[in-house]
Amino acid sequence: MSSVLDPKVVLVTGASSGIGRATALALSKAGATVAVGGRRADRLEALAQEAPGETLVLDMDVSDPESVREAVDQTVERFGTLDIVVNNAGIMLTGPVLGADTAEWTRMVETNLLGSMYTVHAALPHLLRSRGAVVQISSTSGRISSAGAAVYSATKFGVNAFAEALRQEVTEQGVRVVLVEPGFVSTELADHIADPAHRAAVKAMAESMRTLQPEDIAAAVVYAVTQPDHVAVNEILVRPTDQSR
């Protein structure tokens, strides 16, 4: 087992499945001590059993600022520091604007955009002390908007904008900000789409190509956070080879 990230302490949000789970495992295998946040405690406990290093399970709802503060506080109380935050929690409830359930828009904004902001806000004092890193998991939808994904794309464009402003604020104080933009990844994300036609269309598009695996994105995160302190990998765009846009 590599120890390149020993003794770094990492908090991963949305760690119960997909990219978050794979990233938490990869960081643990690289020697980090990992705190994993999410709302599915059984899955987080299973992850903690699989991870080779010490792992703290946190009941965390990123859309609730108090829950976020408590998770960050618990991590620092347990391990004494916080070096890296991976903002991964997100939902994709796509569909046309006409006739949309706007409650889904609110959920996406609260989880994808505000959730990552709340986590940065709570963690930043600790990251400034440790001269650590923030990893924002965005999407190719944060670069190219498309029909049927207007609000999802809007949240991801927001994540990108927030990341760049944050980078400008903290980079000279030694905190690195990394934006990771995956294309199609084989995860549960599309399963949450309520609109049957749009859910089927997204799944058909994914099935038309060799999609990325969560571990592919985890490898990109590990690459970025294991660079020497004077090297900031600020943006990583990772698409399947078969994905044209």
PDB file of C-alpha atoms in Angstrom:
ATOM      1  CA  MET A   1       0.000   0.000   0.000  1.00  0.00           C
ATOM      2  CA  SER A   2       1.349   3.426  -0.990  1.00  0.00           C
ATOM      3  CA  SER A   3       1.899   5.944   1.813  1.00  0.00           C
ATOM      4  CA  VAL A   4       2.342   9.033  -0.375  1.00  0.00           C
ATOM      5  CA  LEU A   5      -0.567  10.793   1.386  1.00  0.00           C
ATOM      6  CA  ASP A   6       0.358   9.744   4.919  1.00  0.00           C
ATOM      7  CA  PRO A   7      -0.429  11.596   7.262  1.00  0.00           C
ATOM      8  CA  LYS A   8      -2.935  13.693   5.278  1.00  0.00           C
ATOM      9  CA  VAL A   9      -6.551  13.873   6.453  1.00  0.00           C
ATOM     10  CA  VAL A  10      -9.222  13.965   3.746  1.00  0.00           C
ATOM     11  CA  LEU A  11     -12.974  14.603   3.849  1.00  0.00           C
ATOM     12  CA  VAL A  12     -14.977  13.164   0.926  1.00  0.00           C
ATOM     13  CA  THR A  13     -18.631  14.138   0.520  1.00  0.00           C
ATOM     14  CA  GLY A  14     -21.155  11.940  -1.261  1.00  0.00           C
ATOM     15  CA  ALA A  15     -18.968   8.938  -0.495  1.00  0.00           C
ATOM     16  CA  SER A  16     -21.607   6.222  -0.352  1.00  0.00           C
ATOM     17  CA  SER A  17     -21.424   5.379  -4.062  1.00  0.00           C
ATOM     18  CA  GLY A  18     -19.867   6.151  -7.417  1.00  0.00           C
ATOM     19  CA  ILE A  19     -17.036   8.652  -7.715  1.00  0.00           C
ATOM     20  CA  GLY A  20     -17.088   9.547  -4.026  1.00  0.00           C
ATOM     21  CA  ARG A  21     -16.731   5.963  -2.908  1.00  0.00           C
ATOM     22  CA  ALA A  22     -13.978   5.191  -5.413  1.00  0.00           C
ATOM     23  CA  THR A  23     -12.110   8.370  -4.478  1.00  0.00           C
ATOM     24  CA  ALA A  24     -12.280   7.660  -0.759  1.00  0.00           C
ATOM     25  CA  LEU A  25     -10.874   4.178  -1.332  1.00  0.00           C
ATOM     26  CA  ALA A  26      -8.126   5.439  -3.645  1.00  0.00           C
ATOM     27  CA  LEU A  27      -7.056   8.125  -1.166  1.00  0.00           C
ATOM     28  CA  SER A  28      -7.052   5.595   1.666  1.00  0.00           C
ATOM     29  CA  LYS A  29      -4.910   3.233  -0.410  1.00  0.00           C
ATOM     30  CA  ALA A  30      -2.524   6.159  -1.014  1.00  0.00           C
ATOM     31  CA  GLY A  31      -2.043   6.487   2.751  1.00  0.00           C
ATOM     32  CA  ALA A  32      -4.556   9.178   3.698  1.00  0.00           C
ATOM     33  CA  THR A  33      -6.791   9.093   6.741  1.00  0.00           C
ATOM     34  CA  VAL A  34     -10.282   9.533   5.337  1.00  0.00           C
ATOM     35  CA  ALA A  35     -13.571  10.906   6.663  1.00  0.00           C
ATOM     36  CA  VAL A  36     -16.512   9.877   4.487  1.00  0.00           C
ATOM     37  CA  GLY A  37     -19.751  11.854   4.484  1.00  0.00           C
ATOM     38  CA  GLY A  38     -23.164  10.935   3.166  1.00  0.00           C
ATOM     39  CA  ARG A  39     -26.712  10.002   4.094  1.00  0.00           C
ATOM     40  CA  ARG A  40     -26.595   6.225   3.535  1.00  0.00           C
ATOM     41  CA  ALA A  41     -24.876   5.068   6.694  1.00  0.00           C
ATOM     42  CA  ASP A  42     -24.901   1.367   5.796  1.00  0.00           C
ATOM     43  CA  ARG A  43     -22.963   2.000   2.607  1.00  0.00           C
ATOM     44  CA  LEU A  44     -20.492   4.258   4.382  1.00  0.00           C
ATOM     45  CA  GLU A  45     -19.906   1.603   7.047  1.00  0.00           C
ATOM     46  CA  ALA A  46     -19.242  -0.967   4.308  1.00  0.00           C
ATOM     47  CA  LEU A  47     -16.786   1.450   2.702  1.00  0.00           C
ATOM     48  CA  ALA A  48     -14.996   1.936   6.022  1.00  0.00           C
ATOM     49  CA  GLN A  49     -14.597  -1.834   6.329  1.00  0.00           C
ATOM     50  CA  GLU A  50     -13.059  -2.019   2.860  1.00  0.00           C
ATOM     51  CA  ALA A  51     -10.709   0.953   3.183  1.00  0.00           C
ATOM     52  CA  PRO A  52      -7.182  -0.034   4.252  1.00  0.00           C
ATOM     53  CA  GLY A  53      -6.619   3.039   6.420  1.00  0.00           C
ATOM     54  CA  GLU A  54      -8.468   4.609   9.332  1.00  0.00           C
ATOM     55  CA  THR A  55     -11.866   5.857   8.169  1.00  0.00           C
ATOM     56  CA  LEU A  56     -14.410   8.048   9.964  1.00  0.00           C
ATOM     57  CA  VAL A  57     -18.066   7.669   8.952  1.00  0.00           C
ATOM     58  CA  LEU A  58     -20.101  10.880   9.045  1.00  0.00           C
ATOM     59  CA  ASP A  59     -23.854  11.366   8.729  1.00  0.00           C
ATOM     60  CA  MET A  60     -23.736  14.380   6.425  1.00  0.00           C
ATOM     61  CA  ASP A  61     -26.348  16.245   4.395  1.00  0.00           C
ATOM     62  CA  VAL A  62     -24.473  18.841   2.337  1.00  0.00           C
ATOM     63  CA  SER A  63     -27.655  20.837   1.721  1.00  0.00           C
ATOM     64  CA  ASP A  64     -27.831  21.567   5.467  1.00  0.00           C
ATOM     65  CA  PRO A  65     -25.103  24.021   6.562  1.00  0.00           C
ATOM     66  CA  GLU A  66     -25.306  22.864  10.192  1.00  0.00           C
ATOM     67  CA  SER A  67     -24.816  19.229   9.165  1.00  0.00           C
ATOM     68  CA  VAL A  68     -21.794  20.287   7.106  1.00  0.00           C
ATOM     69  CA  ARG A  69     -20.264  22.239  10.002  1.00  0.00           C
ATOM     70  CA  GLU A  70     -20.760  19.286  12.334  1.00  0.00           C
ATOM     71  CA  ALA A  71     -19.086  16.901   9.876  1.00  0.00           C
ATOM     72  CA  VAL A  72     -16.072  19.164   9.475  1.00  0.00           C
ATOM     73  CA  ASP A  73     -15.849  19.696  13.252  1.00  0.00           C
ATOM     74  CA  GLN A  74     -16.031  15.940  13.905  1.00  0.00           C
ATOM     75  CA  THR A  75     -13.269  15.297  11.394  1.00  0.00           C
ATOM     76  CA  VAL A  76     -10.936  17.872  12.965  1.00  0.00           C
ATOM     77  CA  GLU A  77     -11.789  16.759  16.511  1.00  0.00           C
ATOM     78  CA  ARG A  78     -10.996  13.157  15.617  1.00  0.00           C
ATOM     79  CA  PHE A  79      -7.821  13.681  13.584  1.00  0.00           C
ATOM     80  CA  GLY A  80      -6.576  17.112  14.648  1.00  0.00           C
ATOM     81  CA  THR A  81      -6.424  18.609  11.165  1.00  0.00           C
ATOM     82  CA  LEU A  82      -7.999  18.670   7.717  1.00  0.00           C
ATOM     83  CA  ASP A  83      -5.783  18.704   4.630  1.00  0.00           C
ATOM     84  CA  ILE A  84      -8.007  17.908   1.645  1.00  0.00           C
ATOM     85  CA  VAL A  85     -11.711  18.253   0.905  1.00  0.00           C
ATOM     86  CA  VAL A  86     -13.259  16.419  -2.043  1.00  0.00           C
ATOM     87  CA  ASN A  87     -16.636  18.000  -2.852  1.00  0.00           C
ATOM     88  CA  ASN A  88     -18.324  15.170  -4.682  1.00  0.00           C
ATOM     89  CA  ALA A  89     -21.935  15.065  -3.430  1.00  0.00           C
ATOM     90  CA  GLY A  90     -24.350  15.712  -6.269  1.00  0.00           C
ATOM     91  CA  ILE A  91     -27.618  14.770  -7.937  1.00  0.00           C
ATOM     92  CA  MET A  92     -28.689  14.896 -11.583  1.00  0.00           C
ATOM     93  CA  LEU A  93     -32.428  15.430 -12.076  1.00  0.00           C
ATOM     94  CA  THR A  94     -32.522  16.330 -15.738  1.00  0.00           C
ATOM     95  CA  GLY A  95     -35.497  16.990 -17.975  1.00  0.00           C
ATOM     96  CA  PRO A  96     -37.014  19.765 -20.096  1.00  0.00           C
ATOM     97  CA  VAL A  97     -37.705  23.176 -18.585  1.00  0.00           C
ATOM     98  CA  LEU A  98     -41.325  23.121 -19.768  1.00  0.00           C
ATOM     99  CA  GLY A  99     -43.415  21.333 -17.176  1.00  0.00           C
ATOM    100  CA  ALA A 100     -40.482  20.702 -14.856  1.00  0.00           C
ATOM    101  CA  ASP A 101     -40.991  20.047 -11.151  1.00  0.00           C
ATOM    102  CA  THR A 102     -39.184  23.083  -9.759  1.00  0.00           C
ATOM    103  CA  ALA A 103     -38.692  21.298  -6.437  1.00  0.00           C
ATOM    104  CA  GLU A 104     -36.104  19.223  -8.318  1.00  0.00           C
ATOM    105  CA  TRP A 105     -34.343  22.437  -9.326  1.00  0.00           C
ATOM    106  CA  THR A 106     -34.151  23.452  -5.682  1.00  0.00           C
ATOM    107  CA  ARG A 107     -32.718  20.075  -4.705  1.00  0.00           C
ATOM    108  CA  MET A 108     -30.013  20.306  -7.343  1.00  0.00           C
ATOM    109  CA  VAL A 109     -29.036  23.857  -6.439  1.00  0.00           C
ATOM    110  CA  GLU A 110     -28.977  23.018  -2.722  1.00  0.00           C
ATOM    111  CA  THR A 111     -26.944  19.836  -3.185  1.00  0.00           C
ATOM    112  CA  ASN A 112     -24.674  20.452  -6.162  1.00  0.00           C
ATOM    113  CA  LEU A 113     -23.920  24.144  -5.723  1.00  0.00           C
ATOM    114  CA  LEU A 114     -24.769  25.349  -2.230  1.00  0.00           C
ATOM    115  CA  GLY A 115     -23.626  22.038  -0.740  1.00  0.00           C
ATOM    116  CA  SER A 116     -20.132  22.418  -2.134  1.00  0.00           C
ATOM    117  CA  MET A 117     -20.083  26.065  -1.026  1.00  0.00           C
ATOM    118  CA  TYR A 118     -21.151  25.179   2.519  1.00  0.00           C
ATOM    119  CA  THR A 119     -18.441  22.526   2.711  1.00  0.00           C
ATOM    120  CA  VAL A 120     -15.731  24.919   1.536  1.00  0.00           C
ATOM    121  CA  HIS A 121     -16.949  27.605   3.940  1.00  0.00           C
ATOM    122  CA  ALA A 122     -16.778  25.246   6.925  1.00  0.00           C
ATOM    123  CA  ALA A 123     -13.469  23.639   5.938  1.00  0.00           C
ATOM    124  CA  LEU A 124     -11.513  26.648   4.689  1.00  0.00           C
ATOM    125  CA  PRO A 125     -10.113  27.888   8.035  1.00  0.00           C
ATOM    126  CA  HIS A 126      -8.613  24.425   8.593  1.00  0.00           C
ATOM    127  CA  LEU A 127      -7.323  24.155   5.012  1.00  0.00           C
ATOM    128  CA  LEU A 128      -5.609  27.536   5.327  1.00  0.00           C
ATOM    129  CA  ARG A 129      -3.808  26.294   8.443  1.00  0.00           C
ATOM    130  CA  SER A 130      -2.731  23.063   6.756  1.00  0.00           C
ATOM    131  CA  ARG A 131      -2.057  24.689   3.361  1.00  0.00           C
ATOM    132  CA  GLY A 132      -4.303  22.017   1.952  1.00  0.00           C
ATOM    133  CA  ALA A 133      -6.456  21.447  -1.112  1.00  0.00           C
ATOM    134  CA  VAL A 134     -10.057  21.671  -2.291  1.00  0.00           C
ATOM    135  CA  VAL A 135     -11.179  19.282  -5.026  1.00  0.00           C
ATOM    136  CA  GLN A 136     -14.448  20.242  -6.726  1.00  0.00           C
ATOM    137  CA  ILE A 137     -16.071  17.432  -8.699  1.00  0.00           C
ATOM    138  CA  SER A 138     -17.935  19.196 -11.494  1.00  0.00           C
ATOM    139  CA  SER A 139     -18.906  17.852 -14.924  1.00  0.00           C
ATOM    140  CA  THR A 140     -18.541  18.406 -18.633  1.00  0.00           C
ATOM    141  CA  SER A 141     -22.009  19.940 -18.118  1.00  0.00           C
ATOM    142  CA  GLY A 142     -20.175  22.752 -16.354  1.00  0.00           C
ATOM    143  CA  ARG A 143     -18.518  23.629 -19.668  1.00  0.00           C
ATOM    144  CA  ILE A 144     -21.174  22.781 -22.270  1.00  0.00           C
ATOM    145  CA  SER A 145     -24.870  23.145 -21.495  1.00  0.00           C
ATOM    146  CA  SER A 146     -27.382  21.002 -23.358  1.00  0.00           C
ATOM    147  CA  ALA A 147     -31.120  20.659 -23.844  1.00  0.00           C
ATOM    148  CA  GLY A 148     -32.722  18.757 -21.007  1.00  0.00           C
ATOM    149  CA  ALA A 149     -29.955  19.596 -18.560  1.00  0.00           C
ATOM    150  CA  ALA A 150     -30.485  23.323 -18.100  1.00  0.00           C
ATOM    151  CA  VAL A 151     -30.575  23.431 -14.312  1.00  0.00           C
ATOM    152  CA  TYR A 152     -28.065  20.619 -13.759  1.00  0.00           C
ATOM    153  CA  SER A 153     -25.686  22.480 -16.074  1.00  0.00           C
ATOM    154  CA  ALA A 154     -26.408  25.742 -14.270  1.00  0.00           C
ATOM    155  CA  THR A 155     -25.341  24.180 -10.974  1.00  0.00           C
ATOM    156  CA  LYS A 156     -22.143  22.828 -12.504  1.00  0.00           C
ATOM    157  CA  PHE A 157     -21.319  26.130 -14.219  1.00  0.00           C
ATOM    158  CA  GLY A 158     -21.752  27.602 -10.733  1.00  0.00           C
ATOM    159  CA  VAL A 159     -19.360  25.077  -9.223  1.00  0.00           C
ATOM    160  CA  ASN A 160     -16.767  26.013 -11.847  1.00  0.00           C
ATOM    161  CA  ALA A 161     -17.196  29.750 -11.245  1.00  0.00           C
ATOM    162  CA  PHE A 162     -16.991  29.325  -7.477  1.00  0.00           C
ATOM    163  CA  ALA A 163     -13.848  27.207  -7.823  1.00  0.00           C
ATOM    164  CA  GLU A 164     -12.043  29.816  -9.912  1.00  0.00           C
ATOM    165  CA  ALA A 165     -12.925  32.692  -7.572  1.00  0.00           C
ATOM    166  CA  LEU A 166     -11.879  30.574  -4.597  1.00  0.00           C
ATOM    167  CA  ARG A 167      -8.598  29.728  -6.307  1.00  0.00           C
ATOM    168  CA  GLN A 168      -7.813  33.399  -6.760  1.00  0.00           C
ATOM    169  CA  GLU A 169      -8.584  34.082  -3.093  1.00  0.00           C
ATOM    170  CA  VAL A 170      -6.503  31.319  -1.513  1.00  0.00           C
ATOM    171  CA  THR A 171      -3.773  30.148  -3.877  1.00  0.00           C
ATOM    172  CA  GLU A 172      -1.180  32.628  -2.588  1.00  0.00           C
ATOM    173  CA  GLN A 173      -1.879  31.317   0.911  1.00  0.00           C
ATOM    174  CA  GLY A 174      -0.893  27.821  -0.171  1.00  0.00           C
ATOM    175  CA  VAL A 175      -4.336  26.272  -0.678  1.00  0.00           C
ATOM    176  CA  ARG A 176      -4.701  24.527  -4.017  1.00  0.00           C
ATOM    177  CA  VAL A 177      -8.078  24.376  -5.771  1.00  0.00           C
ATOM    178  CA  VAL A 178      -8.664  21.536  -8.217  1.00  0.00           C
ATOM    179  CA  LEU A 179     -11.643  21.335 -10.577  1.00  0.00           C
ATOM    180  CA  VAL A 180     -12.371  17.870 -11.990  1.00  0.00           C
ATOM    181  CA  GLU A 181     -14.866  17.661 -14.860  1.00  0.00           C
ATOM    182  CA  PRO A 182     -15.908  14.112 -15.748  1.00  0.00           C
ATOM    183  CA  GLY A 183     -17.835  13.153 -18.836  1.00  0.00           C
ATOM    184  CA  PHE A 184     -20.086  10.078 -18.798  1.00  0.00           C
ATOM    185  CA  VAL A 185     -19.240   7.926 -15.784  1.00  0.00           C
ATOM    186  CA  SER A 186     -20.872   4.619 -14.932  1.00  0.00           C
ATOM    187  CA  THR A 187     -22.634   5.606 -11.676  1.00  0.00           C
ATOM    188  CA  GLU A 188     -26.128   5.719 -10.145  1.00  0.00           C
ATOM    189  CA  LEU A 189     -26.565   9.376 -11.120  1.00  0.00           C
ATOM    190  CA  ALA A 190     -28.990   8.762 -13.996  1.00  0.00           C
ATOM    191  CA  ASP A 191     -31.151   6.459 -11.847  1.00  0.00           C
ATOM    192  CA  HIS A 192     -32.485   9.501  -9.962  1.00  0.00           C
ATOM    193  CA  ILE A 193     -34.008  11.157 -13.059  1.00  0.00           C
ATOM    194  CA  ALA A 194     -37.784  11.207 -12.585  1.00  0.00           C
ATOM    195  CA  ASP A 195     -38.730  11.847 -16.223  1.00  0.00           C
ATOM    196  CA  PRO A 196     -38.873   8.321 -17.767  1.00  0.00           C
ATOM    197  CA  ALA A 197     -38.124   9.451 -21.322  1.00  0.00           C
ATOM    198  CA  HIS A 198     -35.152  11.540 -20.286  1.00  0.00           C
ATOM    199  CA  ARG A 199     -33.836   8.832 -17.963  1.00  0.00           C
ATOM    200  CA  ALA A 200     -34.015   6.341 -20.851  1.00  0.00           C
ATOM    201  CA  ALA A 201     -32.293   8.797 -23.208  1.00  0.00           C
ATOM    202  CA  VAL A 202     -29.421   9.403 -20.793  1.00  0.00           C
ATOM    203  CA  LYS A 203     -28.961   5.681 -20.207  1.00  0.00           C
ATOM    204  CA  ALA A 204     -29.052   4.982 -23.955  1.00  0.00           C
ATOM    205  CA  MET A 205     -26.398   7.637 -24.529  1.00  0.00           C
ATOM    206  CA  ALA A 206     -24.221   6.109 -21.834  1.00  0.00           C
ATOM    207  CA  GLU A 207     -24.678   2.633 -23.306  1.00  0.00           C
ATOM    208  CA  SER A 208     -23.549   3.907 -26.715  1.00  0.00           C
ATOM    209  CA  MET A 209     -19.988   4.424 -25.474  1.00  0.00           C
ATOM    210  CA  ARG A 210     -17.283   2.978 -23.265  1.00  0.00           C
ATOM    211  CA  THR A 211     -18.109   5.056 -20.207  1.00  0.00           C
ATOM    212  CA  LEU A 212     -15.613   6.063 -17.585  1.00  0.00           C
ATOM    213  CA  GLN A 213     -15.503   4.130 -14.334  1.00  0.00           C
ATOM    214  CA  PRO A 214     -15.536   5.874 -10.943  1.00  0.00           C
ATOM    215  CA  GLU A 215     -11.983   4.658 -10.420  1.00  0.00           C
ATOM    216  CA  ASP A 216     -10.859   6.668 -13.458  1.00  0.00           C
ATOM    217  CA  ILE A 217     -11.948   9.887 -11.760  1.00  0.00           C
ATOM    218  CA  ALA A 218     -10.508   8.761  -8.439  1.00  0.00           C
ATOM    219  CA  ALA A 219      -7.131   8.327 -10.156  1.00  0.00           C
ATOM    220  CA  ALA A 220      -7.334  11.907 -11.450  1.00  0.00           C
ATOM    221  CA  VAL A 221      -8.032  13.192  -7.933  1.00  0.00           C
ATOM    222  CA  VAL A 222      -5.107  11.246  -6.480  1.00  0.00           C
ATOM    223  CA  TYR A 223      -2.848  12.592  -9.234  1.00  0.00           C
ATOM    224  CA  ALA A 224      -3.811  16.190  -8.493  1.00  0.00           C
ATOM    225  CA  VAL A 225      -3.416  16.041  -4.715  1.00  0.00           C
ATOM    226  CA  THR A 226      -0.100  14.168  -4.783  1.00  0.00           C
ATOM    227  CA  GLN A 227       1.773  16.776  -6.793  1.00  0.00           C
ATOM    228  CA  PRO A 228       4.547  18.748  -5.051  1.00  0.00           C
ATOM    229  CA  ASP A 229       3.309  21.732  -3.044  1.00  0.00           C
ATOM    230  CA  HIS A 230       4.478  24.228  -5.665  1.00  0.00           C
ATOM    231  CA  VAL A 231       2.425  22.489  -8.391  1.00  0.00           C
ATOM    232  CA  ALA A 232      -1.291  23.307  -8.649  1.00  0.00           C
ATOM    233  CA  VAL A 233      -3.294  21.150 -11.036  1.00  0.00           C
ATOM    234  CA  ASN A 234      -6.276  23.487 -11.271  1.00  0.00           C
ATOM    235  CA  GLU A 235      -8.435  21.758 -13.868  1.00  0.00           C
ATOM    236  CA  ILE A 236      -8.794  18.193 -15.130  1.00  0.00           C
ATOM    237  CA  LEU A 237     -11.286  17.416 -17.914  1.00  0.00           C
ATOM    238  CA  VAL A 238     -11.820  13.659 -18.313  1.00  0.00           C
ATOM    239  CA  ARG A 239     -14.119  12.330 -21.038  1.00  0.00           C
ATOM    240  CA  PRO A 240     -14.625   8.842 -22.375  1.00  0.00           C
ATOM    241  CA  THR A 241     -12.721   8.478 -25.616  1.00  0.00           C
ATOM    242  CA  ASP A 242     -16.057   7.773 -27.347  1.00  0.00           C
ATOM    243  CA  GLN A 243     -17.751  10.954 -26.048  1.00  0.00           C
ATOM    244  CA  SER A 244     -17.726  13.670 -28.709  1.00  0.00           C
ATOM    245  CA  ARG A 245     -19.194  16.534 -26.648  1.00  0.00           C
TER     246      ARG A 245
END
